[in-house]
PDB file of C-alpha atoms in Angstrom:
ATOM      1  CA  MET A   1      93.561 138.849 151.928  1.00 48.00           C
ATOM      2  CA  GLY A   2      94.717 135.286 152.477  1.00 52.00           C
ATOM      3  CA  ARG A   3      92.389 133.997 149.837  1.00 49.00           C
ATOM      4  CA  LEU A   4      93.655 136.483 147.221  1.00 42.00           C
ATOM      5  CA  ALA A   5      97.270 135.543 147.973  1.00 42.00           C
ATOM      6  CA  HIS A   6      96.462 131.893 147.599  1.00 39.00           C
ATOM      7  CA  THR A   7      94.777 132.532 144.202  1.00 36.00           C
ATOM      8  CA  VAL A   8      97.798 134.528 142.992  1.00 34.00           C
ATOM      9  CA  ALA A   9     100.178 131.823 144.152  1.00 36.00           C
ATOM     10  CA  VAL A  10      98.189 129.088 142.356  1.00 31.00           C
ATOM     11  CA  ALA A  11      97.977 131.188 139.206  1.00 33.00           C
ATOM     12  CA  LEU A  12     101.745 131.897 139.339  1.00 33.00           C
ATOM     13  CA  ALA A  13     102.512 128.226 139.847  1.00 34.00           C
ATOM     14  CA  LEU A  14     100.373 127.190 136.895  1.00 30.00           C
ATOM     15  CA  PHE A  15     101.887 129.978 134.745  1.00 36.00           C
ATOM     16  CA  CYS A  16     105.433 128.832 135.505  1.00 37.00           C
ATOM     17  CA  ALA A  17     104.645 125.115 135.197  1.00 32.00           C
ATOM     18  CA  ALA A  18     103.027 125.366 131.738  1.00 32.00           C
ATOM     19  CA  PRO A  19     106.244 126.126 129.761  1.00 37.00           C
ATOM     20  CA  LEU A  20     108.076 123.335 131.625  1.00 33.00           C
ATOM     21  CA  ALA A  21     105.334 120.799 130.787  1.00 33.00           C
ATOM     22  CA  ALA A  22     105.321 121.963 127.202  1.00 36.00           C
ATOM     23  CA  GLN A  23     109.082 121.374 126.939  1.00 38.00           C
ATOM     24  CA  GLN A  24     108.795 117.831 128.378  1.00 38.00           C
ATOM     25  CA  ALA A  25     105.824 116.574 126.369  1.00 37.00           C
ATOM     26  CA  PRO A  26     106.744 115.110 122.981  1.00 43.00           C
ATOM     27  CA  GLN A  27     104.772 116.793 120.271  1.00 45.00           C
ATOM     28  CA  GLY A  28     104.799 116.800 116.471  1.00 44.00           C
ATOM     29  CA  GLY A  29     107.175 119.684 116.318  1.00 49.00           C
ATOM     30  CA  SER A  30     109.717 118.639 118.970  1.00 55.00           C
ATOM     31  CA  THR A  31     113.110 117.159 118.180  1.00 56.00           C
ATOM     32  CA  SER A  32     115.308 114.362 119.466  1.00 52.00           C
ATOM     33  CA  GLU A  33     118.850 114.660 120.641  1.00 51.00           C
ATOM     34  CA  ARG A  34     120.051 114.017 117.059  1.00 53.00           C
ATOM     35  CA  GLY A  35     117.999 117.003 115.950  1.00 58.00           C
ATOM     36  CA  SER A  36     115.393 114.841 114.161  1.00 68.00           C
ATOM     37  CA  VAL A  37     111.699 115.290 114.597  1.00 81.00           C
ATOM     38  CA  VAL A  38     109.908 113.404 117.371  1.00 90.00           C
ATOM     39  CA  SER A  39     106.602 112.162 116.122  1.00 91.00           C
ATOM     40  CA  PRO A  40     104.656 108.850 116.063  1.00 92.00           C
ATOM     41  CA  VAL A  41     104.198 109.206 112.333  1.00 93.00           C
ATOM     42  CA  LEU A  42     106.936 110.162 109.761  1.00 94.00           C
ATOM     43  CA  THR A  43     106.713 110.639 106.001  1.00 94.00           C
ATOM     44  CA  ILE A  44     109.357 110.136 103.276  1.00 94.00           C
ATOM     45  CA  ASP A  45     109.566 110.445  99.520  1.00 95.00           C
ATOM     46  CA  SER A  46     111.083 107.030  98.689  1.00 95.00           C
ATOM     47  CA  GLU A  47     111.690 107.923  95.022  1.00 96.00           C
ATOM     48  CA  ARG A  48     113.661 111.094  95.993  1.00 96.00           C
ATOM     49  CA  ILE A  49     115.578 109.088  98.587  1.00 96.00           C
ATOM     50  CA  PHE A  50     116.681 106.583  96.005  1.00 96.00           C
ATOM     51  CA  GLN A  51     117.438 109.225  93.335  1.00 96.00           C
ATOM     52  CA  GLN A  52     119.438 111.508  95.624  1.00 97.00           C
ATOM     53  CA  SER A  53     121.274 108.942  97.741  1.00 97.00           C
ATOM     54  CA  ASP A  54     124.827 107.966  96.814  1.00 97.00           C
ATOM     55  CA  PHE A  55     123.596 104.365  96.323  1.00 97.00           C
ATOM     56  CA  GLY A  56     120.804 105.394  93.982  1.00 96.00           C
ATOM     57  CA  GLN A  57     123.006 107.742  92.030  1.00 97.00           C
ATOM     58  CA  ARG A  58     125.599 105.036  91.504  1.00 97.00           C
ATOM     59  CA  VAL A  59     122.932 102.604  90.282  1.00 97.00           C
ATOM     60  CA  ALA A  60     121.433 105.211  87.904  1.00 97.00           C
ATOM     61  CA  ALA A  61     124.952 106.088  86.608  1.00 97.00           C
ATOM     62  CA  GLU A  62     125.645 102.404  85.998  1.00 97.00           C
ATOM     63  CA  GLU A  63     122.300 101.972  84.304  1.00 97.00           C
ATOM     64  CA  ARG A  64     122.895 104.998  81.995  1.00 97.00           C
ATOM     65  CA  GLU A  65     126.340 103.676  81.128  1.00 98.00           C
ATOM     66  CA  LYS A  66     125.040 100.180  80.272  1.00 97.00           C
ATOM     67  CA  LEU A  67     122.068 101.595  78.342  1.00 97.00           C
ATOM     68  CA  SER A  68     124.393 103.871  76.384  1.00 98.00           C
ATOM     69  CA  ALA A  69     126.657 100.922  75.505  1.00 98.00           C
ATOM     70  CA  LEU A  70     123.595  98.898  74.407  1.00 98.00           C
ATOM     71  CA  GLU A  71     122.418 101.823  72.275  1.00 98.00           C
ATOM     72  CA  ALA A  72     125.829 102.068  70.644  1.00 98.00           C
ATOM     73  CA  GLU A  73     125.824  98.344  70.043  1.00 98.00           C
ATOM     74  CA  ASN A  74     122.324  98.639  68.504  1.00 97.00           C
ATOM     75  CA  ARG A  75     123.460 101.387  66.159  1.00 98.00           C
ATOM     76  CA  GLU A  76     126.464  99.289  65.015  1.00 98.00           C
ATOM     77  CA  ILE A  77     124.282  96.192  64.371  1.00 97.00           C
ATOM     78  CA  GLU A  78     121.732  98.363  62.575  1.00 97.00           C
ATOM     79  CA  ALA A  79     124.483  99.743  60.315  1.00 98.00           C
ATOM     80  CA  GLN A  80     125.738  96.232  59.569  1.00 98.00           C
ATOM     81  CA  LEU A  81     122.262  94.956  58.826  1.00 97.00           C
ATOM     82  CA  GLU A  82     121.493  97.863  56.499  1.00 97.00           C
ATOM     83  CA  GLN A  83     124.712  97.140  54.632  1.00 98.00           C
ATOM     84  CA  GLU A  84     123.791  93.446  54.290  1.00 96.00           C
ATOM     85  CA  GLU A  85     120.314  94.435  53.123  1.00 96.00           C
ATOM     86  CA  ARG A  86     121.789  96.750  50.447  1.00 96.00           C
ATOM     87  CA  ALA A  87     124.134  94.037  49.245  1.00 95.00           C
ATOM     88  CA  LEU A  88     121.302  91.558  49.006  1.00 94.00           C
ATOM     89  CA  THR A  89     119.181  94.100  47.104  1.00 94.00           C
ATOM     90  CA  GLU A  90     122.085  94.700  44.702  1.00 94.00           C
ATOM     91  CA  ARG A  91     122.440  90.972  44.086  1.00 94.00           C
ATOM     92  CA  ARG A  92     118.712  90.436  43.527  1.00 93.00           C
ATOM     93  CA  SER A  93     118.912  91.093  39.775  1.00 93.00           C
ATOM     94  CA  GLN A  94     121.505  88.422  39.405  1.00 94.00           C
ATOM     95  CA  MET A  95     119.437  85.666  41.098  1.00 94.00           C
ATOM     96  CA  SER A  96     116.349  83.736  40.375  1.00 94.00           C
ATOM     97  CA  PRO A  97     113.286  84.664  42.526  1.00 93.00           C
ATOM     98  CA  GLU A  98     113.640  81.411  44.403  1.00 95.00           C
ATOM     99  CA  GLU A  99     117.309  82.010  45.285  1.00 95.00           C
ATOM    100  CA  PHE A 100     116.563  85.528  46.337  1.00 94.00           C
ATOM    101  CA  ARG A 101     113.644  84.350  48.538  1.00 96.00           C
ATOM    102  CA  VAL A 102     115.836  81.869  50.385  1.00 96.00           C
ATOM    103  CA  LEU A 103     118.477  84.558  51.095  1.00 95.00           C
ATOM    104  CA  ALA A 104     115.804  87.182  51.965  1.00 95.00           C
ATOM    105  CA  ASP A 105     114.126  84.782  54.378  1.00 97.00           C
ATOM    106  CA  ALA A 106     117.483  83.952  55.979  1.00 96.00           C
ATOM    107  CA  PHE A 107     118.206  87.684  56.380  1.00 95.00           C
ATOM    108  CA  ASP A 108     114.769  88.365  57.928  1.00 96.00           C
ATOM    109  CA  ALA A 109     115.327  85.483  60.422  1.00 97.00           C
ATOM    110  CA  LYS A 110     118.757  86.985  61.246  1.00 96.00           C
ATOM    111  CA  VAL A 111     117.182  90.453  61.870  1.00 97.00           C
ATOM    112  CA  GLN A 112     114.458  88.932  64.029  1.00 98.00           C
ATOM    113  CA  GLU A 113     116.997  86.883  66.024  1.00 98.00           C
ATOM    114  CA  THR A 114     119.180  89.966  66.523  1.00 97.00           C
ATOM    115  CA  ARG A 115     116.199  92.071  67.657  1.00 97.00           C
ATOM    116  CA  ASN A 116     115.205  89.380  70.119  1.00 98.00           C
ATOM    117  CA  ALA A 117     118.769  89.152  71.512  1.00 98.00           C
ATOM    118  CA  GLN A 118     118.931  92.900  71.979  1.00 97.00           C
ATOM    119  CA  ASP A 119     115.472  92.973  73.561  1.00 98.00           C
ATOM    120  CA  THR A 120     116.615  90.248  75.955  1.00 98.00           C
ATOM    121  CA  LYS A 121     119.730  92.321  76.877  1.00 97.00           C
ATOM    122  CA  LEU A 122     117.447  95.269  77.624  1.00 97.00           C
ATOM    123  CA  ARG A 123     115.107  93.218  79.809  1.00 98.00           C
ATOM    124  CA  GLU A 124     118.052  91.760  81.706  1.00 98.00           C
ATOM    125  CA  MET A 125     119.329  95.299  82.279  1.00 97.00           C
ATOM    126  CA  SER A 126     115.954  96.377  83.566  1.00 96.00           C
ATOM    127  CA  ALA A 127     115.765  93.301  85.887  1.00 98.00           C
ATOM    128  CA  GLU A 128     119.249  94.113  87.184  1.00 97.00           C
ATOM    129  CA  PHE A 129     118.145  97.653  87.958  1.00 96.00           C
ATOM    130  CA  ASP A 130     115.099  96.305  89.770  1.00 97.00           C
ATOM    131  CA  ARG A 131     117.355  93.955  91.785  1.00 97.00           C
ATOM    132  CA  GLU A 132     119.507  96.943  92.798  1.00 97.00           C
ATOM    133  CA  ARG A 133     116.437  98.814  93.925  1.00 96.00           C
ATOM    134  CA  VAL A 134     115.455  95.872  96.081  1.00 97.00           C
ATOM    135  CA  LYS A 135     118.993  95.610  97.454  1.00 96.00           C
ATOM    136  CA  PHE A 136     118.790  99.336  98.330  1.00 96.00           C
ATOM    137  CA  GLN A 137     115.449  98.929 100.077  1.00 95.00           C
ATOM    138  CA  GLN A 138     116.819  95.964 102.049  1.00 96.00           C
ATOM    139  CA  ALA A 139     119.975  97.880 103.055  1.00 95.00           C
ATOM    140  CA  ALA A 140     117.968 100.955 103.882  1.00 96.00           C
ATOM    141  CA  ALA A 141     115.583  99.193 106.233  1.00 95.00           C
ATOM    142  CA  PRO A 142     117.883  99.382 109.288  1.00 96.00           C
ATOM    143  CA  VAL A 143     118.428 103.088 108.603  1.00 95.00           C
ATOM    144  CA  PHE A 144     114.695 103.677 108.568  1.00 95.00           C
ATOM    145  CA  GLU A 145     114.324 101.728 111.716  1.00 95.00           C
ATOM    146  CA  GLN A 146     116.965 103.866 113.411  1.00 94.00           C
ATOM    147  CA  LEU A 147     115.154 107.052 112.308  1.00 94.00           C
ATOM    148  CA  MET A 148     111.880 105.621 113.706  1.00 93.00           C
ATOM    149  CA  ARG A 149     113.521 104.832 117.029  1.00 94.00           C
ATOM    150  CA  GLU A 150     115.062 108.246 117.296  1.00 92.00           C
ATOM    151  CA  ALA A 151     111.772 109.901 116.478  1.00 92.00           C
ATOM    152  CA  GLY A 152     109.703 107.632 118.673  1.00 93.00           C
ATOM    153  CA  ALA A 153     107.708 106.774 115.511  1.00 93.00           C
ATOM    154  CA  ALA A 154     105.458 103.790 115.014  1.00 94.00           C
ATOM    155  CA  VAL A 155     105.310 104.156 111.237  1.00 94.00           C
ATOM    156  CA  ILE A 156     106.925 105.759 108.184  1.00 94.00           C
ATOM    157  CA  LEU A 157     104.460 106.535 105.384  1.00 94.00           C
ATOM    158  CA  GLU A 158     105.132 107.286 101.718  1.00 93.00           C
ATOM    159  CA  ARG A 159     104.524 111.014 101.268  1.00 91.00           C
ATOM    160  CA  ARG A 160     102.709 110.484  97.968  1.00 90.00           C
ATOM    161  CA  SER A 161     100.113 108.288  99.604  1.00 89.00           C
ATOM    162  CA  VAL A 162      99.338 110.759 102.432  1.00 86.00           C
ATOM    163  CA  PHE A 163      96.526 113.237 101.689  1.00 83.00           C
ATOM    164  CA  ALA A 164      97.857 115.891 104.082  1.00 84.00           C
ATOM    165  CA  SER A 165     100.554 116.117 106.735  1.00 82.00           C
ATOM    166  CA  ALA A 166     102.681 118.664 108.573  1.00 80.00           C
ATOM    167  CA  THR A 167     106.031 119.178 106.871  1.00 81.00           C
ATOM    168  CA  VAL A 168     107.734 118.747 110.192  1.00 83.00           C
ATOM    169  CA  VAL A 169     107.217 114.975 110.011  1.00 88.00           C
ATOM    170  CA  GLU A 170     108.860 114.761 106.603  1.00 87.00           C
ATOM    171  CA  ILE A 171     112.283 113.193 107.021  1.00 89.00           C
ATOM    172  CA  THR A 172     113.346 112.531 103.396  1.00 90.00           C
ATOM    173  CA  GLU A 173     116.453 114.819 103.640  1.00 91.00           C
ATOM    174  CA  GLU A 174     117.532 113.306 106.954  1.00 91.00           C
ATOM    175  CA  ALA A 175     117.087 109.828 105.555  1.00 90.00           C
ATOM    176  CA  ILE A 176     119.250 110.593 102.546  1.00 93.00           C
ATOM    177  CA  GLU A 177     122.030 112.003 104.760  1.00 94.00           C
ATOM    178  CA  LEU A 178     121.943 108.973 107.089  1.00 92.00           C
ATOM    179  CA  LEU A 179     121.817 106.508 104.195  1.00 94.00           C
ATOM    180  CA  ASN A 180     124.813 108.216 102.560  1.00 95.00           C
ATOM    181  CA  GLU A 181     126.706 107.939 105.900  1.00 94.00           C
ATOM    182  CA  THR A 182     125.678 104.425 106.506  1.00 92.00           C
ATOM    183  CA  LEU A 183     125.576 102.848 102.965  1.00 92.00           C
ATOM    184  CA  GLY A 184     127.601 105.158 100.836  1.00 93.00           C
ATOM    185  CA  ASP A 185     127.166 104.130  97.203  1.00 92.00           C
ATOM    186  CA  GLY A 186     126.429 100.508  98.208  1.00 90.00           C
ATOM    187  CA  THR A 187     129.675  99.042  96.776  1.00 90.00           C
ATOM    188  CA  ALA A 188     131.304  98.542 100.203  1.00 82.00           C
ATOM    189  CA  ALA A 189     128.534  96.083 101.111  1.00 60.00           C
ATOM    190  CA  GLU A 190     129.185  94.148  97.867  1.00 59.00           C
ATOM    191  CA  ASP A 191     132.908  93.827  98.670  1.00 48.00           C
ATOM    192  CA  ARG A 192     132.168  92.023 101.954  1.00 45.00           C
TER     193      ARG A 192
END
């Protein structure tokens, strides 16, 4: 009977200890004190983070506003050039072919110069948007490091470059929330 009691006691001890060990061992589905996932590998959707963060939304709104202003300016310039072209065409019958050719060449040069200037403005706008993205990535780095520390993670991977992963290691939403708390729309950092 002693041997049976010993076997039951060992089985009971193992049965009771298993849930305790499972609670203490960090696994892919466990969470930190902040409520974030605890995992050595995390995934994010960086494009979604930028688009949905306050910082990214401010940058996108500014870009739309500047692009809209440039489009309005382009329409105004186009209307002016069309008017000049009509006036030149109307005067053509009153000029010699040589006189007209000089004015037409000057007009073509003006159109090309204007087009180049507007293209330069668009490229500068695009470069400014790219600089803002880099600024966001640099400002976001400490936030990602904090999320990694809290999760005990060694790496954060781009979700689109991962073939398959458990959704529990996806921290995009948490990253957006923490970035909004930490960076806001990014203008406070510019004021310093």
